[in-house]
Amino acid sequence: MQSIQARAVARLRSTAAPFALLVALSASSAFAQTAPLPADSAPAQAQAGEADKDIVVTGSIFRRTNSETPSPVTVLTTETLQRAGITNINDAVRSISADGAGSISTGFTNGFSAGGAAVSLRGLGVSSTLVLIDGLRSTNFPLNDDGHNAYVDLNSIPFSAVERIEVLKDGASSSYGADAIGGVVNIIMKKHFTGLSGTAEGGVTEKGDGARYRANLTAGYGDYAARGWNFYVNAEYQKDEPISATSRGFPYNTNDLSSIGGLDNNTGDSSLTTASTNAVVRRARQNDLNNPFAGGVATGTYTLLGGTAQCTRGTFTVAGAAGGTGCAHDYGQEYGTRYNDIQPSQERYSFTGRLSVRLGDAIEGYATGSYSHSQVTIGRQPNSIRQTQPYGASPAQASSNPGIVLPVYICASGVNCATAADRRLNPNNPYSAAGAADPANNAARIYYAFGDVPTYSVRTNEVIRGAVGFNGDIAGDYHWKVDAVGARDNFAIENHGVLDIAGLKQAVNTGAYNFVNPTLNTQTVRDTIARTYTTPSHTSLISVDGSVAKDLFALPGGNLQFAVGGQFRHETEVNNSNNPGLTKYANTSAAFGTHDVYAGYFEVNAPILDTLEVNGSGRYDHYSEGFSHFSPKIGAKWTPIKQIAIRGTYSNGFRAPTFAENNPQSSYAGFVTVTPPASFQLAHGGLITAGNTNPYAQAYSLGSGATGNPNLKPEKSRSFTGGVVVEPIRNVSFTVDYYNIKKTDVIVTGPDAATARANYFAGTALPAGYTVSAVDAPDPLFPNALPRVLIINVPFVNAGSVKSSGLDFGANLSVPISEGVRFTSRLDLTYVIQYDLDPGNGGKIQKYAGTLGPYELSSGAGTPRVRGNWQNTLAFGPLSLTATTYYVSRIKEVAADEGDDLSCAGGNLYGTGDKFCYIKRFIYADVNAAFKVNDDFTFNLFVGNITGEKAPLAPASYSGANYLPTWHMAGIVGRSFRAGATFKF
């Protein structure tokens, strides 16, 4: 026995977070609740002080007294979240173990919808998870994820007004309609509140950055039970300071991993064609003297403008006829403090109010409204002077193809300078004096990044939402309910540092911009090439929903219940392009649309026996675009003995095409990081794994573009779950649920994109519907070799199917240790068995489970096999200690949607072989201590990532610098501290 224990202790010591596990064994509160609730854990509805004891269960029309339904539901209560140290809806919902691939965190600042946050249940994408507030829809975030997926921004939902969060982990289209394929997140707000309560808290990371400040206040008046009315208002504020990339050091601040046996993908200290804040030029032909974008093939060596005295990080020299000397740079380290943030600056505040009234013995009503404001500031690296043309624009607008040049002559007008009366030699062109007689052949092709022009965006999102509803009983036999909700999401991007095409041309032709010494440029000149501008967008929703339910007759297990209802919904989206008129080097994705949705639905609940309950429901939805869908669902729960319940559901669902996907006015322009094939690398100097540092052969961003397809069909789903709930003794329970979901007619952009890329590099025809939109300028070192493809047009299509299956595990333990001392333990864990994409065109099935696939889904964070959290609480007297331990399993550094080689033999962006084959598993723990001074005051101290675990190295990630913000953000932030107090009168 001792040897076994010794081996166990040794294994524990070998983990990355031994102390975290030990802490988790000694402290923490319930975090993720799965039915049944322990007896001492008062149900959320009772905590809210509702007048009656009926429970409104997510996914059902009926109010009931038992929260256990055939469907698996996870419940997060306010107390639970507070003890876990969670302070916003984003972190709360995304902590659920069922959240998978495609989940969006605020820390994913490279995404299309940067600034928003969303949940992706079962890894099926944010548009396949429905988010409700009090069982009603809200309007979507105007900025679509990946250019086309719609979702509700979790950052826009007030946190301190929340009573609980219910996560329904099976399909629910039969109740709610579209988008509920992966599951439903229902955020239940406080119904009644009396008195005054508030919280104030502040904290910082151990490195002194990333400070968080938050405060909230709730005031309410009116005893609903006694007086028949209640009114409360709530206000909250939270500010998160940024964390820079450089502050966390190696390996999160560099593309050079050669020191640990990886590749050096930092070309800033080895390639003169890598844009830097110190300009280098090369003599070139200018085919059109009025157009600096009409550069020709360059010849000769490179010249460093301003000389080597400016090279604060040293110099490097490239030998040969096309060589020269440049300033050495490592952009991850340099730009991190000024431009790139691993945690963006975010400020949120909100106001919420609710009036509840009892209009009679049988009628109740409410009216609620909220305003939320979220502002996220996201820094970027400096813009390069060499840019691909905006998607949809003429190749003549590309400064990268064939290349931008500085002319020999400049003049005040910037037009016909070679012959203008006020012409003068260009001081930015070192070849101008010697080439004055031949301006067409003595232009200077330039490589440069505008380090003196800060590049960042301020993203402001405000959501205004109101709802009103009435419910009551008629003759005691019928229960009716009517709700109406309206919401509008106003979103704006304030853009800084985005290059203006016309302004750039003018600044080059007039010589207004000083490339030799950029510090001498005036703000007026900088504004000429990169004016600040704002892009507004918005969405809106109006919905009316009504239902009536009746107990029909008695069955052996209770009354047979039947309900019918209907819904009308009007939705709009105006997601304006960030590049109107195609006049700037900015993304052109846009989405527009409006539709009406009409729906009718029903539900039957039959307690056939005391031990057997069967529930059936169905819904028919009709969209004004011209398509309709019927969604049925059936579920059953059998309790053969008191200690065991067996449950299961089967349902069909659907996801309607988003406006970005089906409206011809909508367009999408995306990118993915690709590594050219070996044949291309060899033609451009050799294999990069063999030491070729030619940037033209390295991994690069390849764009794709698509427009909305009105002929798209809705995605369809088939889902079933089966599980068991075991409660062998009081306050001890275990749950195991199996899920299996299949989506068909999956809407994708370019399912054959990888084939199209491969065909281009192989010199063969692209698949039907795929075309090359733009190619790069020739490789300066190998001008006769095949150039890189920059943009490939791809279609939106219904293609193939996706299968997702796995197991959810839950465990609940609540044990009184002695008088006034209680230990509570909770486990929430998901194991992914399968996540496969069948492209449906005879192509190879792509298997994603345990890998970085689907890499082209938002954030490229992949599909870890196991995610879970384990919470334990030790409460004694006024003191409670809470620890929450989080776990993410290892992820293989391959993705089937990026290539067929899943062996790691082909390597990834940073190395080959087993050393860089896996992203290691990640485990860390948060600890919270709360001391209740009296019934009115409680003080708390929170330590995040108490052992300071580091995020595992993720070299193939495009969402973060060598880390995955979706799963490993706590390992980037590091150890953090917060302290605060809560009061209630």
GROMACS .gro file of N, CA, C and O in nm, residues 484-561:
model
  312
  484ALA      N    1  -4.308   4.013  -2.507
  484ALA     CA    2  -4.259   4.089  -2.621
  484ALA      C    3  -4.122   4.145  -2.585
  484ALA      O    4  -4.100   4.190  -2.473
  485VAL      N    5  -4.031   4.141  -2.680
  485VAL     CA    6  -3.896   4.191  -2.655
  485VAL      C    7  -3.848   4.268  -2.776
  485VAL      O    8  -3.879   4.234  -2.891
  486GLY      N    9  -3.777   4.375  -2.750
  486GLY     CA   10  -3.712   4.452  -2.856
  486GLY      C   11  -3.570   4.483  -2.815
  486GLY      O   12  -3.541   4.509  -2.698
  487ALA      N   13  -3.477   4.475  -2.909
  487ALA     CA   14  -3.337   4.500  -2.878
  487ALA      C   15  -3.267   4.559  -2.999
  487ALA      O   16  -3.301   4.529  -3.113
  488ARG      N   17  -3.170   4.642  -2.971
  488ARG     CA   18  -3.087   4.700  -3.076
  488ARG      C   19  -2.942   4.701  -3.028
  488ARG      O   20  -2.915   4.741  -2.913
  489ASP      N   21  -2.854   4.658  -3.114
  489ASP     CA   22  -2.711   4.656  -3.084
  489ASP      C   23  -2.642   4.755  -3.176
  489ASP      O   24  -2.636   4.736  -3.297
  490ASN      N   25  -2.590   4.863  -3.118
  490ASN     CA   26  -2.517   4.964  -3.194
  490ASN      C   27  -2.367   4.941  -3.174
  490ASN      O   28  -2.318   4.943  -3.060
  491PHE      N   29  -2.297   4.918  -3.282
  491PHE     CA   30  -2.156   4.885  -3.275
  491PHE      C   31  -2.078   4.980  -3.365
  491PHE      O   32  -2.124   5.016  -3.473
  492ALA      N   33  -1.960   5.020  -3.319
  492ALA     CA   34  -1.878   5.110  -3.399
  492ALA      C   35  -1.731   5.075  -3.380
  492ALA      O   36  -1.687   5.045  -3.269
  493ILE      N   37  -1.657   5.080  -3.491
  493ILE     CA   38  -1.512   5.060  -3.486
  493ILE      C   39  -1.447   5.193  -3.521
  493ILE      O   40  -1.465   5.245  -3.632
  494GLU      N   41  -1.373   5.247  -3.427
  494GLU     CA   42  -1.293   5.367  -3.452
  494GLU      C   43  -1.154   5.320  -3.494
  494GLU      O   44  -1.079   5.264  -3.415
  495ASN      N   45  -1.120   5.344  -3.619
  495ASN     CA   46  -0.997   5.291  -3.678
  495ASN      C   47  -0.884   5.394  -3.675
  495ASN      O   48  -0.902   5.508  -3.718
  496HIS      N   49  -0.771   5.350  -3.626
  496HIS     CA   50  -0.652   5.435  -3.621
  496HIS      C   51  -0.539   5.364  -3.695
  496HIS      O   52  -0.515   5.245  -3.675
  497GLY      N   53  -0.468   5.437  -3.780
  497GLY     CA   54  -0.351   5.382  -3.845
  497GLY      C   55  -0.378   5.301  -3.970
  497GLY      O   56  -0.287   5.237  -4.022
  498VAL      N   57  -0.501   5.301  -4.021
  498VAL     CA   58  -0.533   5.228  -4.143
  498VAL      C   59  -0.490   5.314  -4.263
  498VAL      O   60  -0.530   5.430  -4.276
  499LEU      N   61  -0.410   5.255  -4.351
  499LEU     CA   62  -0.355   5.333  -4.461
  499LEU      C   63  -0.462   5.367  -4.564
  499LEU      O   64  -0.538   5.282  -4.609
  500ASP      N   65  -0.463   5.494  -4.603
  500ASP     CA   66  -0.551   5.544  -4.707
  500ASP      C   67  -0.476   5.538  -4.839
  500ASP      O   68  -0.364   5.591  -4.851
  501ILE      N   69  -0.534   5.474  -4.940
  501ILE     CA   70  -0.463   5.450  -5.065
  501ILE      C   71  -0.429   5.581  -5.136
  501ILE      O   72  -0.314   5.605  -5.175
  502ALA      N   73  -0.527   5.667  -5.150
  502ALA     CA   74  -0.502   5.795  -5.217
  502ALA      C   75  -0.405   5.881  -5.137
  502ALA      O   76  -0.316   5.948  -5.193
  503GLY      N   77  -0.423   5.883  -5.004
  503GLY     CA   78  -0.333   5.962  -4.920
  503GLY      C   79  -0.191   5.913  -4.925
  503GLY      O   80  -0.095   5.994  -4.923
  504LEU      N   81  -0.173   5.780  -4.932
  504LEU     CA   82  -0.038   5.725  -4.941
  504LEU      C   83   0.027   5.764  -5.072
  504LEU      O   84   0.145   5.805  -5.075
  505LYS      N   85  -0.048   5.754  -5.182
  505LYS     CA   86   0.007   5.793  -5.311
  505LYS      C   87   0.048   5.941  -5.311
  505LYS      O   88   0.155   5.978  -5.361
  506GLN      N   89  -0.038   6.024  -5.254
  506GLN     CA   90  -0.010   6.168  -5.251
  506GLN      C   91   0.113   6.198  -5.167
  506GLN      O   92   0.198   6.279  -5.205
  507ALA      N   93   0.125   6.132  -5.052
  507ALA     CA   94   0.239   6.157  -4.964
  507ALA      C   95   0.370   6.113  -5.028
  507ALA      O   96   0.475   6.175  -5.008
  508VAL      N   97   0.365   6.006  -5.109
  508VAL     CA   98   0.484   5.958  -5.178
  508VAL      C   99   0.521   6.052  -5.293
  508VAL      O  100   0.638   6.090  -5.309
  509ASN      N  101   0.422   6.090  -5.373
  509ASN     CA  102   0.450   6.173  -5.491
  509ASN      C  103   0.490   6.316  -5.455
  509ASN      O  104   0.560   6.382  -5.533
  510THR      N  105   0.443   6.366  -5.342
  510THR     CA  106   0.480   6.502  -5.301
  510THR      C  107   0.602   6.504  -5.211
  510THR      O  108   0.655   6.612  -5.181
  511GLY      N  109   0.644   6.387  -5.164
  511GLY     CA  110   0.755   6.381  -5.071
  511GLY      C  111   0.719   6.429  -4.932
  511GLY      O  112   0.807   6.458  -4.850
  512ALA      N  113   0.588   6.439  -4.904
  512ALA     CA  114   0.544   6.492  -4.775
  512ALA      C  115   0.587   6.404  -4.659
  512ALA      O  116   0.618   6.453  -4.550
  513TYR      N  117   0.589   6.272  -4.682
  513TYR     CA  118   0.626   6.180  -4.573
  513TYR      C  119   0.776   6.156  -4.576
  513TYR      O  120   0.835   6.126  -4.680
  514ASN      N  121   0.837   6.170  -4.461
  514ASN     CA  122   0.982   6.152  -4.448
  514ASN      C  123   1.011   6.007  -4.411
  514ASN      O  124   0.992   5.965  -4.297
  515PHE      N  125   1.057   5.930  -4.509
  515PHE     CA  126   1.091   5.791  -4.483
  515PHE      C  127   1.232   5.776  -4.425
  515PHE      O  128   1.262   5.674  -4.362
  516VAL      N  129   1.317   5.875  -4.445
  516VAL     CA  130   1.453   5.869  -4.394
  516VAL      C  131   1.454   5.885  -4.242
  516VAL      O  132   1.521   5.810  -4.170
  517ASN      N  133   1.378   5.979  -4.191
  517ASN     CA  134   1.368   6.002  -4.046
  517ASN      C  135   1.222   6.025  -4.011
  517ASN      O  136   1.175   6.140  -4.006
  518PRO      N  137   1.145   5.921  -3.989
  518PRO     CA  138   1.000   5.934  -3.966
  518PRO      C  139   0.964   6.017  -3.845
  518PRO      O  140   0.852   6.067  -3.836
  519THR      N  141   1.056   6.037  -3.752
  519THR     CA  142   1.023   6.116  -3.633
  519THR      C  143   0.998   6.262  -3.669
  519THR      O  144   0.939   6.335  -3.589
  520LEU      N  145   1.041   6.305  -3.787
  520LEU     CA  146   1.022   6.445  -3.828
  520LEU      C  147   0.887   6.468  -3.894
  520LEU      O  148   0.853   6.583  -3.925
  521ASN      N  149   0.811   6.364  -3.916
  521ASN     CA  150   0.680   6.381  -3.978
  521ASN      C  151   0.584   6.453  -3.884
  521ASN      O  152   0.581   6.427  -3.762
  522THR      N  153   0.502   6.542  -3.939
  522THR     CA  154   0.401   6.611  -3.860
  522THR      C  155   0.275   6.525  -3.850
  522THR      O  156   0.255   6.431  -3.928
  523GLN      N  157   0.192   6.557  -3.755
  523GLN     CA  158   0.067   6.483  -3.740
  523GLN      C  159  -0.022   6.503  -3.863
  523GLN      O  160  -0.096   6.412  -3.901
  524THR      N  161  -0.012   6.619  -3.925
  524THR     CA  162  -0.091   6.644  -4.046
  524THR      C  163  -0.053   6.547  -4.156
  524THR      O  164  -0.139   6.492  -4.226
  525VAL      N  165   0.076   6.524  -4.172
  525VAL     CA  166   0.123   6.429  -4.274
  525VAL      C  167   0.077   6.288  -4.238
  525VAL      O  168   0.031   6.213  -4.326
  526ARG      N  169   0.089   6.251  -4.113
  526ARG     CA  170   0.045   6.117  -4.073
  526ARG      C  171  -0.104   6.099  -4.095
  526ARG      O  172  -0.150   5.991  -4.135
  527ASP      N  173  -0.179   6.204  -4.070
  527ASP     CA  174  -0.323   6.196  -4.093
  527ASP      C  175  -0.356   6.184  -4.241
  527ASP      O  176  -0.460   6.130  -4.279
  528THR      N  177  -0.268   6.235  -4.327
  528THR     CA  178  -0.291   6.224  -4.470
  528THR      C  179  -0.288   6.079  -4.515
  528THR      O  180  -0.369   6.036  -4.598
  529ILE      N  181  -0.197   6.002  -4.461
  529ILE     CA  182  -0.185   5.863  -4.504
  529ILE      C  183  -0.270   5.768  -4.421
  529ILE      O  184  -0.295   5.655  -4.463
  530ALA      N  185  -0.316   5.814  -4.303
  530ALA     CA  186  -0.395   5.724  -4.217
  530ALA      C  187  -0.488   5.806  -4.129
  530ALA      O  188  -0.461   5.826  -4.010
  531ARG      N  189  -0.594   5.855  -4.188
  531ARG     CA  190  -0.690   5.933  -4.112
  531ARG      C  191  -0.773   5.842  -4.021
  531ARG      O  192  -0.809   5.731  -4.058
  532THR      N  193  -0.806   5.891  -3.903
  532THR     CA  194  -0.895   5.819  -3.813
  532THR      C  195  -1.037   5.826  -3.868
  532THR      O  196  -1.083   5.933  -3.909
  533TYR      N  197  -1.104   5.713  -3.872
  533TYR     CA  198  -1.242   5.710  -3.919
  533TYR      C  199  -1.319   5.605  -3.841
  533TYR      O  200  -1.261   5.514  -3.779
  534THR      N  201  -1.450   5.616  -3.844
  534THR     CA  202  -1.537   5.528  -3.765
  534THR      C  203  -1.634   5.456  -3.857
  534THR      O  204  -1.694   5.517  -3.947
  535THR      N  205  -1.648   5.326  -3.834
  535THR     CA  206  -1.744   5.245  -3.910
  535THR      C  207  -1.857   5.201  -3.818
  535THR      O  208  -1.835   5.124  -3.725
  536PRO      N  209  -1.979   5.252  -3.839
  536PRO     CA  210  -2.092   5.211  -3.755
  536PRO      C  211  -2.165   5.090  -3.815
  536PRO      O  212  -2.172   5.074  -3.937
  537SER      N  213  -2.218   5.007  -3.729
  537SER     CA  214  -2.303   4.895  -3.771
  537SER      C  215  -2.409   4.874  -3.664
  537SER      O  216  -2.398   4.926  -3.553
  538HIS      N  217  -2.513   4.799  -3.699
  538HIS     CA  218  -2.615   4.771  -3.598
  538HIS      C  219  -2.696   4.647  -3.637
  538HIS      O  220  -2.702   4.608  -3.754
  539THR      N  221  -2.757   4.590  -3.536
  539THR     CA  222  -2.859   4.486  -3.556
  539THR      C  223  -2.978   4.522  -3.469
  539THR      O  224  -2.968   4.601  -3.375
  540SER      N  225  -3.094   4.462  -3.501
  540SER     CA  226  -3.213   4.485  -3.420
  540SER      C  227  -3.301   4.362  -3.423
  540SER      O  228  -3.293   4.279  -3.514
  541LEU      N  229  -3.384   4.352  -3.321
  541LEU     CA  230  -3.477   4.240  -3.309
  541LEU      C  231  -3.606   4.288  -3.243
  541LEU      O  232  -3.602   4.365  -3.146
  542ILE      N  233  -3.719   4.244  -3.296
  542ILE     CA  234  -3.849   4.260  -3.232
  542ILE      C  235  -3.915   4.123  -3.232
  542ILE      O  236  -3.921   4.057  -3.336
  543SER      N  237  -3.962   4.078  -3.118
  543SER     CA  238  -4.020   3.944  -3.108
  543SER      C  239  -4.141   3.946  -3.015
  543SER      O  240  -4.139   4.013  -2.911
  544VAL      N  241  -4.244   3.875  -3.056
  544VAL     CA  242  -4.363   3.856  -2.973
  544VAL      C  243  -4.389   3.706  -2.964
  544VAL      O  244  -4.391   3.636  -3.065
  545ASP      N  245  -4.409   3.659  -2.841
  545ASP     CA  246  -4.423   3.516  -2.817
  545ASP      C  247  -4.540   3.494  -2.722
  545ASP      O  248  -4.552   3.563  -2.620
  546GLY      N  249  -4.626   3.399  -2.755
  546GLY     CA  250  -4.738   3.367  -2.668
  546GLY      C  251  -4.762   3.218  -2.662
  546GLY      O  252  -4.740   3.145  -2.758
  547SER      N  253  -4.808   3.170  -2.545
  547SER     CA  254  -4.837   3.028  -2.530
  547SER      C  255  -4.946   3.008  -2.427
  547SER      O  256  -4.972   3.094  -2.343
  548VAL      N  257  -5.012   2.893  -2.435
  548VAL     CA  258  -5.113   2.855  -2.337
  548VAL      C  259  -5.095   2.707  -2.306
  548VAL      O  260  -5.068   2.626  -2.395
  549ALA      N  261  -5.103   2.673  -2.178
  549ALA     CA  262  -5.082   2.535  -2.133
  549ALA      C  263  -5.200   2.492  -2.048
  549ALA      O  264  -5.263   2.573  -1.979
  550LYS      N  265  -5.230   2.361  -2.051
  550LYS     CA  266  -5.343   2.308  -1.974
  550LYS      C  267  -5.312   2.166  -1.929
  550LYS      O  268  -5.251   2.087  -2.002
  551ASP      N  269  -5.352   2.136  -1.806
  551ASP     CA  270  -5.351   1.998  -1.759
  551ASP      C  271  -5.477   1.931  -1.812
  551ASP      O  272  -5.590   1.972  -1.779
  552LEU      N  273  -5.460   1.826  -1.891
  552LEU     CA  274  -5.576   1.764  -1.956
  552LEU      C  275  -5.645   1.662  -1.867
  552LEU      O  276  -5.764   1.673  -1.839
  553PHE      N  277  -5.575   1.562  -1.822
  553PHE     CA  278  -5.634   1.460  -1.738
  553PHE      C  279  -5.523   1.390  -1.662
  553PHE      O  280  -5.404   1.405  -1.691
  554ALA      N  281  -5.564   1.314  -1.562
  554ALA     CA  282  -5.469   1.250  -1.473
  554ALA      C  283  -5.417   1.120  -1.533
  554ALA      O  284  -5.491   1.043  -1.593
  555LEU      N  285  -5.289   1.099  -1.517
  555LEU     CA  286  -5.222   0.974  -1.548
  555LEU      C  287  -5.167   0.916  -1.418
  555LEU      O  288  -5.162   0.987  -1.315
  556PRO      N  289  -5.124   0.793  -1.419
  556PRO     CA  290  -5.074   0.734  -1.294
  556PRO      C  291  -4.962   0.814  -1.228
  556PRO      O  292  -4.952   0.817  -1.105
  557GLY      N  293  -4.879   0.885  -1.307
  557GLY     CA  294  -4.770   0.961  -1.249
  557GLY      C  295  -4.801   1.108  -1.230
  557GLY      O  296  -4.717   1.183  -1.180
  558GLY      N  297  -4.919   1.153  -1.270
  558GLY     CA  298  -4.954   1.294  -1.258
  558GLY      C  299  -5.039   1.337  -1.376
  558GLY      O  300  -5.085   1.254  -1.456
  559ASN      N  301  -5.060   1.468  -1.390
  559ASN     CA  302  -5.146   1.518  -1.495
  559ASN      C  303  -5.074   1.523  -1.630
  559ASN      O  304  -4.957   1.562  -1.639
  560LEU      N  305  -5.146   1.488  -1.735
  560LEU     CA  306  -5.099   1.505  -1.871
  560LEU      C  307  -5.107   1.654  -1.905
  560LEU      O  308  -5.213   1.715  -1.895
  561GLN      N  309  -4.995   1.711  -1.946
  561GLN     CA  310  -4.989   1.854  -1.976
  561GLN      C  311  -4.975   1.874  -2.127
  561GLN      O  312  -4.901   1.802  -2.194
   0.00000   0.00000   0.00000
